Amino acid sequence: MLTETPASKVNALRRCFEGGETRPIAWRQKQLAALESMLRDNEAAIFEAMATDLSKSQTETYATEIGLLYSEIRHARRHLKSWMKAQRVSTGLHNLPGKAWTKPEPLGVVLIIAPWNYPLMLALSPLIGALAAGNCALIKPSEMTPSVSRLLAEMVARSFSRSVVQVVEGGVEETTQLLRERFDHIFFTGSEAVGRIVMRAASEHLTPITLELGGKCPCILTSSADIKVAARRIAWGKTLNAGQTCVAPDYLIALPGTSEVFKREFTRQIKSFFGEDSQNSKSYPRIVNDQHFDRLARMLSEESISYGGQSDREDRFIAPTLLENLPVDAPALTDEIFGPILPVIEVADLKEAIDHINARPKPLSLYLFSNDTDEQRRVAEATRSGTMLINDVVMQFGTTTVPFGGVGSSGMGQSHGKASFDAFSHHKSIMRKPFWGEVKLRYAPYTKRQERLIRLLFGR
Ligand code: NAD
């Protein structure tokens, strides 16, 4: 049998799309139902693959991968009919007696490129939006989580027609080949560096893109906060998936009077989650591979560790760690950490915290712990970030009704719920006019009187 080329795969998807079968709501509901059944029928295999690739516990896998997908699918199925509806818009006086509306229509064949850190959820969450909007899709999962990638390819092949959804496994070479093809949208989740490569390739075909990228997500702690609750929530966000989460709190900016209590409470919470030795806890995941382990291990210098710091390369274990007194050019303060290490920096006041954030690339998410509405308003107004969450971390990501996405170097475009549907739709404007009601005003030969009337029409 001849092996399929990227072009033949895209062609199969394109034929299906152009045949028109993806337009009706019944087709879209059927695909979303098939996706849900695929997940329900394979939960045990998903738990196993996730444990193999990331040592993720069953509970964490359910909460952050499968459960999130179920809630996205349910939300899309419930609201699809209203999302697909045409929206009336005004025509303006000069088009009367016409009518105008916008109608979402599918884009065509879309490419979804996923990272390794939530290897199932970040491949399938965009697929929900793509199918709901009536597209055919090709998914390229990450080669860094090979068990999940393999399982995803097998599940999709069993659950979907190859003219509707396909999976192409592989790394740089396979993705480079795919990027030569013409797609109608590319949804990329991953690093800033690869985001640039994807954007460059998309420009060849003028393909629109969504970029869900990374970066550092700062966390500000003020003395008005409930520091105990703040420390518990930050400790959770920093150790979820061992900190390998795009929206994990990256570092803490502590205002006067907060850092000592925070460090004490953070340590207490880590012990209550994972016991005295987190390496023995079944709830604590591991670093994805040796390369990422080595990168993180280099961030641990003896003199800056105020808690944790233990590591074991054989086991790819890095303990939940607090760092302090780092030089400003330390990698933990300049690069995205993407691991269970939390640097704490102290500032004199809220202005210094805001200035620190504004002097750096726009974060994907910004977290503020404060009970003072004036402080909340000041930070919201004075900073730029993809999303902002007050008094918690990460939770904005898993909420279908809250659009999610970066800004500037943390990405472009939004997803989740209706935002995903919109990302994969073109809201086509349609205007209809009758043959009667002809106004001669716009036709030559032009006169001064016409100009006066046209000026009136445009309001001056
Ligand atoms: P990555 O950019 O290395 O890889 C992402 C995908 O791109 C993978 O499928 C990979 O095979 C492919 N790829 C890698 N190099 C390529 C190249 N040279 N040419 C073409 N394709 C290539 O990212 P990663 O390490 O898998 O994921 C971690 C990054 O993703 C972090 O920066 C994190 O913050 C970010 N992230 C963002 C979000 C979000 O929603 N904004 C979610 C998760 C992760």
Coordinates of C-alpha atoms and ligand atoms in Angstrom, one line a residue:
M1 CA 0.0 0.0 0.0
L2 CA 1.2 3.5 -0.8
T3 CA 2.0 5.6 2.2
E4 CA -0.2 8.7 2.4
T5 CA 1.5 12.1 1.8
P6 CA 0.5 15.2 3.8
A7 CA -1.0 16.5 0.5
S8 CA -3.2 13.4 0.1
K9 CA -4.4 13.7 3.7
V10 CA -5.3 17.3 3.3
N11 CA -7.0 16.5 0.0
A12 CA -9.2 13.9 1.6
L13 CA -10.3 16.4 4.2
R14 CA -10.8 19.1 1.6
R15 CA -13.0 16.9 -0.6
C16 CA -15.2 16.2 2.4
F17 CA -15.4 19.9 3.3
E18 CA -16.2 21.1 -0.2
G19 CA -18.9 18.4 -0.6
G20 CA -20.9 20.6 1.9
E21 CA -21.7 17.8 4.4
T22 CA -20.1 19.6 7.3
R23 CA -22.5 22.6 7.2
P24 CA -25.7 21.2 8.9
I25 CA -26.0 21.3 12.6
A26 CA -26.8 17.5 12.7
W27 CA -23.4 16.7 11.2
R28 CA -21.6 18.9 13.8
Q29 CA -23.6 17.4 16.7
K30 CA -22.7 13.9 15.4
Q31 CA -19.0 14.7 15.3
L32 CA -19.1 16.2 18.8
A33 CA -21.0 13.1 20.1
A34 CA -18.4 10.9 18.5
L35 CA -15.6 12.8 20.2
E36 CA -17.3 12.4 23.6
S37 CA -17.8 8.6 23.0
M38 CA -14.2 8.3 21.9
L39 CA -13.1 9.7 25.3
R40 CA -15.6 7.7 27.4
D41 CA -14.6 4.4 25.7
N42 CA -10.9 5.1 26.2
E43 CA -10.6 6.6 29.7
A44 CA -8.5 3.6 31.0
A45 CA -6.1 3.8 28.1
I46 CA -5.8 7.6 28.5
F47 CA -4.9 7.2 32.2
E48 CA -2.3 4.7 31.3
A49 CA -0.7 6.8 28.5
M50 CA -0.7 9.9 30.7
A51 CA 1.0 7.9 33.6
T52 CA 3.6 6.6 31.1
D53 CA 4.5 9.9 29.6
L54 CA 4.1 12.3 32.5
S55 CA 3.6 10.2 35.7
K56 CA 0.3 12.0 36.0
S57 CA -2.2 10.6 38.6
Q58 CA -5.6 9.4 37.4
T59 CA -7.3 12.2 39.4
E60 CA -5.1 14.9 37.8
T61 CA -5.6 13.4 34.3
Y62 CA -9.3 13.4 34.8
A63 CA -9.5 17.0 36.1
T64 CA -7.1 18.6 33.7
E65 CA -7.5 16.6 30.5
I66 CA -10.6 14.5 30.2
G67 CA -13.0 16.4 32.4
L68 CA -12.2 19.7 30.8
L69 CA -12.9 18.2 27.4
Y70 CA -16.2 16.8 28.5
S71 CA -17.3 20.2 29.8
E72 CA -16.2 21.9 26.6
I73 CA -18.1 19.3 24.5
R74 CA -21.2 19.6 26.6
H75 CA -21.1 23.4 26.4
A76 CA -20.6 23.4 22.6
R77 CA -23.4 20.9 22.0
R78 CA -25.8 22.9 24.2
H79 CA -25.1 26.3 22.6
L80 CA -24.3 25.3 19.0
K81 CA -27.7 26.2 17.7
S82 CA -27.5 29.7 19.0
W83 CA -23.9 30.2 18.0
M84 CA -24.8 29.2 14.4
K85 CA -27.6 31.7 14.2
A86 CA -27.4 34.7 11.9
Q87 CA -27.2 38.1 13.7
R88 CA -29.1 41.1 12.3
V89 CA -27.0 44.3 11.9
S90 CA -28.1 47.8 11.0
T91 CA -27.7 48.8 7.3
G92 CA -27.5 52.5 7.9
L93 CA -29.9 55.0 6.3
H94 CA -28.2 54.9 2.9
N95 CA -29.0 51.3 2.4
L96 CA -32.7 51.4 3.3
P97 CA -34.9 49.5 2.5
G98 CA -32.1 46.8 2.7
K99 CA -31.4 44.3 5.4
A100 CA -28.0 43.0 6.7
W101 CA -26.8 40.2 8.9
T102 CA -23.7 38.2 9.7
K103 CA -23.6 34.5 9.5
P104 CA -20.8 32.3 10.9
E105 CA -19.5 29.9 8.3
P106 CA -16.8 27.2 8.6
L107 CA -13.3 28.1 7.3
G108 CA -12.5 24.7 5.7
V109 CA -9.6 22.4 6.5
V110 CA -7.8 23.4 9.7
L111 CA -4.4 22.3 11.2
I112 CA -4.1 21.9 15.0
I113 CA -0.5 21.7 16.4
A114 CA -0.3 20.7 20.0
P115 CA 2.4 20.7 22.7
W116 CA 3.3 18.0 25.2
N117 CA 2.3 19.5 28.5
Y118 CA -1.5 18.7 28.4
P119 CA -1.0 16.4 25.4
L120 CA -4.6 15.3 25.0
M121 CA -6.6 18.3 26.1
L122 CA -4.6 20.8 24.0
A123 CA -5.0 18.7 20.9
L124 CA -8.7 18.0 21.3
S125 CA -10.0 21.2 22.9
P126 CA -9.4 23.2 19.6
L127 CA -10.9 20.2 17.7
I128 CA -14.2 20.8 19.6
G129 CA -14.3 24.4 18.2
A130 CA -13.2 23.3 14.8
L131 CA -16.0 20.6 14.5
A132 CA -18.6 22.8 16.1
A133 CA -17.9 25.4 13.5
G134 CA -18.2 22.8 10.7
N135 CA -14.5 22.3 9.7
C136 CA -12.5 19.2 8.9
A137 CA -9.3 18.9 10.9
L138 CA -5.8 17.5 10.9
I139 CA -4.1 17.2 14.3
K140 CA -0.4 17.1 14.9
P141 CA 0.2 16.0 18.6
S142 CA 3.6 16.4 20.3
E143 CA 6.3 13.8 19.8
M144 CA 7.5 14.4 23.4
T145 CA 4.6 12.5 24.8
P146 CA 4.7 9.4 22.5
S147 CA 2.2 7.2 24.3
V148 CA -0.5 9.8 24.3
S149 CA 0.3 10.7 20.6
R150 CA 0.0 7.1 19.6
L151 CA -3.2 6.6 21.5
L152 CA -4.7 9.7 20.0
A153 CA -3.9 8.6 16.5
E154 CA -5.5 5.2 17.1
M155 CA -8.6 6.6 18.8
V156 CA -9.2 9.1 16.1
A157 CA -8.8 6.6 13.3
R158 CA -11.4 4.3 15.0
S159 CA -13.9 7.1 15.9
F160 CA -13.9 9.4 12.8
S161 CA -14.0 9.1 9.1
R162 CA -10.5 9.9 7.6
S163 CA -12.2 12.6 5.6
V164 CA -13.3 14.4 8.7
V165 CA -10.4 14.2 11.3
Q166 CA -6.9 12.8 10.9
V167 CA -3.8 12.7 13.1
V168 CA -0.3 13.0 11.9
E169 CA 2.3 11.9 14.4
G170 CA 5.9 13.2 14.4
G171 CA 8.2 16.1 15.3
V172 CA 9.9 18.9 13.5
E173 CA 10.2 17.2 10.1
E174 CA 6.6 16.1 9.9
T175 CA 5.3 19.4 11.1
T176 CA 7.5 21.2 8.6
Q177 CA 6.1 19.1 5.8
L178 CA 2.5 19.8 7.0
L179 CA 3.1 23.5 7.1
R180 CA 3.9 23.5 3.4
E181 CA 0.3 22.6 2.7
R182 CA -2.5 25.1 2.4
F183 CA -4.8 25.2 5.4
D184 CA -7.7 27.5 6.1
H185 CA -6.7 28.1 9.7
I186 CA -3.8 27.0 11.9
F187 CA -4.3 26.7 15.6
F188 CA -0.9 26.4 17.3
T189 CA -0.2 25.9 21.0
G190 CA 3.4 25.9 22.0
S191 CA 6.5 28.0 22.4
E192 CA 7.1 31.5 21.2
A193 CA 10.1 30.3 19.1
V194 CA 8.0 27.7 17.2
G195 CA 5.1 30.2 17.0
R196 CA 7.3 32.4 14.8
I197 CA 8.0 29.4 12.5
V198 CA 4.3 28.6 12.2
M199 CA 3.4 32.2 11.5
R200 CA 6.1 32.5 8.8
A201 CA 4.8 29.3 7.1
A202 CA 1.2 30.5 7.4
S203 CA 2.1 33.8 5.7
E204 CA 3.0 31.8 2.5
H205 CA -0.7 30.9 2.0
L206 CA -2.1 33.9 3.9
T207 CA -3.6 31.4 6.4
P208 CA -5.1 32.9 9.5
I209 CA -3.7 31.6 12.7
T210 CA -4.4 31.4 16.4
L211 CA -1.2 31.3 18.5
E212 CA -1.5 30.1 22.1
L213 CA 2.0 30.7 23.4
G214 CA 3.8 30.8 26.7
G215 CA 6.0 33.2 28.7
K216 CA 6.1 34.2 32.3
C217 CA 2.9 34.5 34.3
P218 CA 3.6 36.8 37.3
C219 CA 1.8 36.7 40.6
I220 CA 1.5 39.7 42.8
L221 CA 0.8 39.3 46.5
T222 CA -0.2 42.4 48.6
S223 CA -0.7 42.6 52.3
S224 CA -4.5 43.0 52.0
A225 CA -4.6 39.4 50.7
D226 CA -5.5 36.3 52.8
I227 CA -1.9 35.0 52.5
K228 CA -2.7 31.5 53.7
V229 CA -5.3 30.9 51.0
A230 CA -3.1 32.7 48.5
A231 CA -0.2 30.4 49.3
R232 CA -2.4 27.2 49.1
R233 CA -3.7 28.2 45.6
I234 CA -0.3 29.2 44.3
A235 CA 1.3 26.0 45.7
W236 CA -1.4 24.1 43.8
G237 CA -0.9 26.0 40.5
K238 CA 2.9 25.6 40.8
T239 CA 2.8 21.8 41.3
L240 CA -0.1 20.9 39.0
N241 CA 1.6 18.8 36.3
A242 CA 4.8 19.6 38.2
G243 CA 4.5 23.3 37.1
Q244 CA 4.5 22.3 33.4
T245 CA 1.5 24.4 32.7
C246 CA 1.4 27.5 30.4
V247 CA -0.7 29.4 33.0
A248 CA 1.2 28.2 36.1
P249 CA 2.2 31.1 38.4
D250 CA 5.7 31.6 37.2
Y251 CA 7.2 33.8 39.9
L252 CA 5.9 35.8 42.9
I253 CA 6.2 39.5 43.4
A254 CA 5.8 40.0 47.1
L255 CA 4.8 43.4 48.6
P256 CA 6.1 44.5 52.0
G257 CA 4.8 42.4 54.9
T258 CA 3.9 39.3 52.8
S259 CA 7.0 37.2 51.9
E260 CA 7.8 35.6 55.3
V261 CA 4.2 34.5 55.9
F262 CA 3.9 33.3 52.3
K263 CA 7.1 31.2 52.5
R264 CA 5.9 29.6 55.7
E265 CA 2.4 28.9 54.4
F266 CA 3.7 27.7 51.0
T267 CA 5.9 25.1 52.7
R268 CA 3.1 24.0 54.9
Q269 CA 0.8 23.5 52.0
I270 CA 3.3 21.6 49.9
K271 CA 3.8 19.2 52.9
S272 CA 0.0 18.8 53.3
F273 CA -0.3 18.0 49.5
F274 CA 2.6 15.6 49.1
G275 CA 4.0 14.7 52.6
E276 CA 7.5 15.3 53.9
D277 CA 9.1 13.9 50.7
S278 CA 7.2 14.7 47.6
Q279 CA 9.2 12.1 45.6
N280 CA 7.2 9.4 47.5
S281 CA 3.8 11.0 46.7
K282 CA 1.7 9.3 44.0
S283 CA 0.0 12.7 43.4
Y284 CA 3.2 14.5 42.3
P285 CA 4.1 14.3 38.5
R286 CA 7.5 14.2 36.9
I287 CA 9.4 16.3 34.4
V288 CA 8.6 15.3 30.8
N289 CA 12.2 14.4 29.6
D290 CA 15.9 14.7 30.4
Q291 CA 16.4 17.9 28.5
H292 CA 13.7 19.7 30.4
F293 CA 15.0 18.1 33.7
D294 CA 18.5 19.5 33.0
R295 CA 17.1 22.9 32.1
L296 CA 15.3 23.1 35.4
A297 CA 18.1 21.6 37.4
R298 CA 20.4 24.4 36.2
M299 CA 18.0 26.9 37.8
L300 CA 18.6 25.4 41.2
S301 CA 21.6 27.1 42.8
E302 CA 22.3 26.3 46.4
E303 CA 22.5 29.9 47.7
S304 CA 19.1 30.9 46.4
I305 CA 17.1 27.9 47.6
S306 CA 14.8 28.8 50.5
Y307 CA 12.8 25.6 50.4
G308 CA 13.0 22.3 48.4
G309 CA 15.7 22.1 45.7
Q310 CA 16.0 18.3 45.8
S311 CA 16.2 16.6 42.4
D312 CA 16.8 13.1 41.0
R313 CA 17.7 12.8 37.3
E314 CA 17.0 9.0 37.1
D315 CA 13.4 9.7 38.2
R316 CA 13.1 13.1 36.5
F317 CA 12.0 14.4 39.9
I318 CA 12.3 18.0 40.9
A319 CA 10.9 19.0 44.3
P320 CA 8.6 21.9 44.7
T321 CA 11.1 24.7 45.3
L322 CA 11.2 28.3 46.5
L323 CA 14.0 30.6 45.3
E324 CA 14.9 34.0 46.6
N325 CA 17.6 36.7 46.3
L326 CA 18.2 35.8 42.6
P327 CA 20.3 38.1 40.4
V328 CA 18.1 39.9 37.9
D329 CA 19.7 38.0 35.0
A330 CA 19.1 34.6 36.6
P331 CA 17.4 32.2 34.0
A332 CA 14.6 31.6 36.5
L333 CA 13.8 35.3 36.3
T334 CA 14.3 35.8 32.6
D335 CA 13.0 32.5 31.0
E336 CA 9.7 30.8 31.3
I337 CA 10.2 28.3 34.2
F338 CA 7.7 25.6 33.2
G339 CA 8.5 23.5 36.3
P340 CA 7.8 23.4 40.0
I341 CA 10.2 26.2 40.9
L342 CA 8.9 29.5 42.3
P343 CA 11.2 32.5 42.6
V344 CA 10.1 35.2 45.1
I345 CA 11.1 38.8 44.5
E346 CA 10.4 41.6 46.9
V347 CA 9.3 45.1 45.9
A348 CA 8.7 48.3 47.8
D349 CA 5.1 49.0 46.6
L350 CA 2.4 48.2 44.1
K351 CA 3.8 50.7 41.6
E352 CA 7.1 48.9 41.6
A353 CA 5.3 45.6 41.0
I354 CA 3.3 47.1 38.0
D355 CA 6.5 48.7 36.6
H356 CA 8.3 45.3 36.8
I357 CA 5.5 43.6 34.8
N358 CA 5.3 46.4 32.2
A359 CA 9.0 46.4 31.6
R360 CA 8.7 42.8 30.4
P361 CA 6.8 41.0 27.5
K362 CA 3.0 40.9 28.0
P363 CA 2.2 37.8 30.1
L364 CA -0.3 35.1 29.1
S365 CA -1.9 35.4 32.5
L366 CA -1.4 37.8 35.4
Y367 CA -2.4 36.9 38.9
L368 CA -3.1 39.3 41.7
F369 CA -3.8 38.4 45.3
S370 CA -5.4 41.3 47.0
N371 CA -8.6 42.1 49.0
D372 CA -8.5 45.8 48.2
T373 CA -10.7 46.8 45.2
D374 CA -8.6 49.9 44.6
E375 CA -5.4 47.7 44.2
Q376 CA -7.4 45.3 42.0
R377 CA -8.6 48.2 39.7
R378 CA -5.1 49.7 39.6
V379 CA -3.4 46.5 38.5
A380 CA -6.2 45.7 36.0
E381 CA -5.9 49.1 34.4
A382 CA -2.2 49.6 34.4
T383 CA -1.0 46.2 33.0
R384 CA -1.5 44.2 29.8
S385 CA -1.9 40.4 29.8
G386 CA -3.8 37.8 27.9
T387 CA -6.0 37.1 31.0
M388 CA -6.0 38.3 34.6
L389 CA -7.2 36.4 37.6
I390 CA -7.7 38.0 41.0
N391 CA -7.2 35.8 44.1
D392 CA -6.6 32.5 42.3
V393 CA -4.5 30.9 39.7
V394 CA -5.1 28.7 36.6
M395 CA -8.9 28.4 37.1
Q396 CA -9.7 30.9 34.3
F397 CA -8.3 28.4 31.8
G398 CA -10.8 25.7 32.6
T399 CA -13.9 27.8 32.3
T400 CA -15.8 27.4 29.0
T401 CA -17.5 30.8 29.3
V402 CA -14.3 32.8 29.8
P403 CA -12.4 33.4 26.5
F404 CA -8.7 32.4 26.9
G405 CA -5.7 33.7 24.9
G406 CA -2.5 35.6 25.0
V407 CA -1.6 39.1 23.8
G408 CA 1.7 40.3 22.2
S409 CA 4.4 37.7 22.6
S410 CA 2.0 35.4 24.6
G411 CA -0.1 34.8 21.6
M412 CA -3.0 36.0 19.4
G413 CA -6.6 34.9 19.1
Q414 CA -8.8 33.4 21.8
S415 CA -10.3 30.0 22.5
H416 CA -12.7 28.0 24.7
G417 CA -16.5 27.8 24.4
K418 CA -17.9 30.4 21.9
A419 CA -14.4 31.9 21.4
S420 CA -13.2 28.6 19.9
F421 CA -16.3 28.4 17.7
D422 CA -15.5 32.0 16.5
A423 CA -11.8 31.2 16.0
F424 CA -12.8 28.5 13.4
S425 CA -15.6 30.5 11.8
H426 CA -15.8 33.4 9.3
H427 CA -18.6 35.7 10.3
K428 CA -19.7 36.5 6.8
S429 CA -21.6 39.8 6.3
I430 CA -24.6 39.5 4.0
M431 CA -26.6 42.5 2.8
R432 CA -29.7 42.2 0.7
K433 CA -31.5 45.0 -1.1
P434 CA -34.7 45.0 -3.1
F435 CA -34.9 46.3 -6.7
W436 CA -37.3 49.0 -5.6
G437 CA -36.5 52.1 -3.5
E438 CA -33.8 53.3 -5.8
V439 CA -32.2 56.5 -4.6
K440 CA -30.6 58.4 -7.5
L441 CA -28.3 60.4 -5.2
R442 CA -25.2 58.3 -5.8
Y443 CA -25.3 58.3 -9.6
A444 CA -23.5 60.8 -11.9
P445 CA -23.7 63.5 -13.1
Y446 CA -22.8 64.9 -9.7
T447 CA -24.2 68.3 -8.6
K448 CA -23.7 70.6 -5.6
R449 CA -27.1 69.7 -4.3
Q450 CA -26.2 65.9 -4.3
E451 CA -23.1 66.7 -2.4
R452 CA -25.1 68.7 0.2
L453 CA -27.5 65.8 0.6
I454 CA -24.6 63.2 0.9
R455 CA -23.0 65.4 3.6
L456 CA -26.3 65.4 5.5
L457 CA -26.5 61.6 5.2
F458 CA -23.0 61.2 6.7
G459 CA -23.9 63.6 9.5
R460 CA -22.1 66.8 8.5
Ligands
NAD1 P1 7.0 23.6 21.2 O1 6.8 24.9 20.6 O2 8.4 23.1 21.3 O3 6.2 22.5 20.4 C1 4.8 22.6 20.0 C2 4.6 21.8 18.8 O4 5.3 22.3 17.7 C3 4.8 20.3 18.8 O5 3.8 19.6 18.2 C4 6.2 20.2 18.1 O6 6.3 18.9 17.4 C5 6.1 21.3 17.1 N1 7.4 21.8 16.7 C6 8.5 21.9 17.6 N2 9.5 22.4 16.9 C7 9.1 22.7 15.6 C8 9.7 23.3 14.5 N3 11.0 23.7 14.5 N4 9.0 23.4 13.4 C9 7.7 23.0 13.3 N5 7.1 22.4 14.4 C10 7.8 22.3 15.5 O7 6.3 23.7 22.6 P2 6.2 22.6 23.7 O8 7.6 22.5 24.4 O9 5.6 21.4 23.3 O10 5.2 23.3 24.8 C11 5.6 24.2 25.8 C12 5.3 25.6 25.4 O11 3.9 25.7 25.1 C13 5.5 26.5 26.6 O12 6.1 27.7 26.1 C14 4.1 26.8 27.1 O13 3.9 28.0 27.8 C15 3.3 26.8 25.8 N6 1.9 26.5 26.0 C16 1.0 27.4 25.8 C17 -0.4 27.2 26.1 C18 -1.4 28.2 25.8 O14 -2.6 27.8 25.9 N7 -1.1 29.5 25.6 C19 -0.7 25.9 26.5 C20 0.3 25.0 26.7 C21 1.6 25.3 26.5

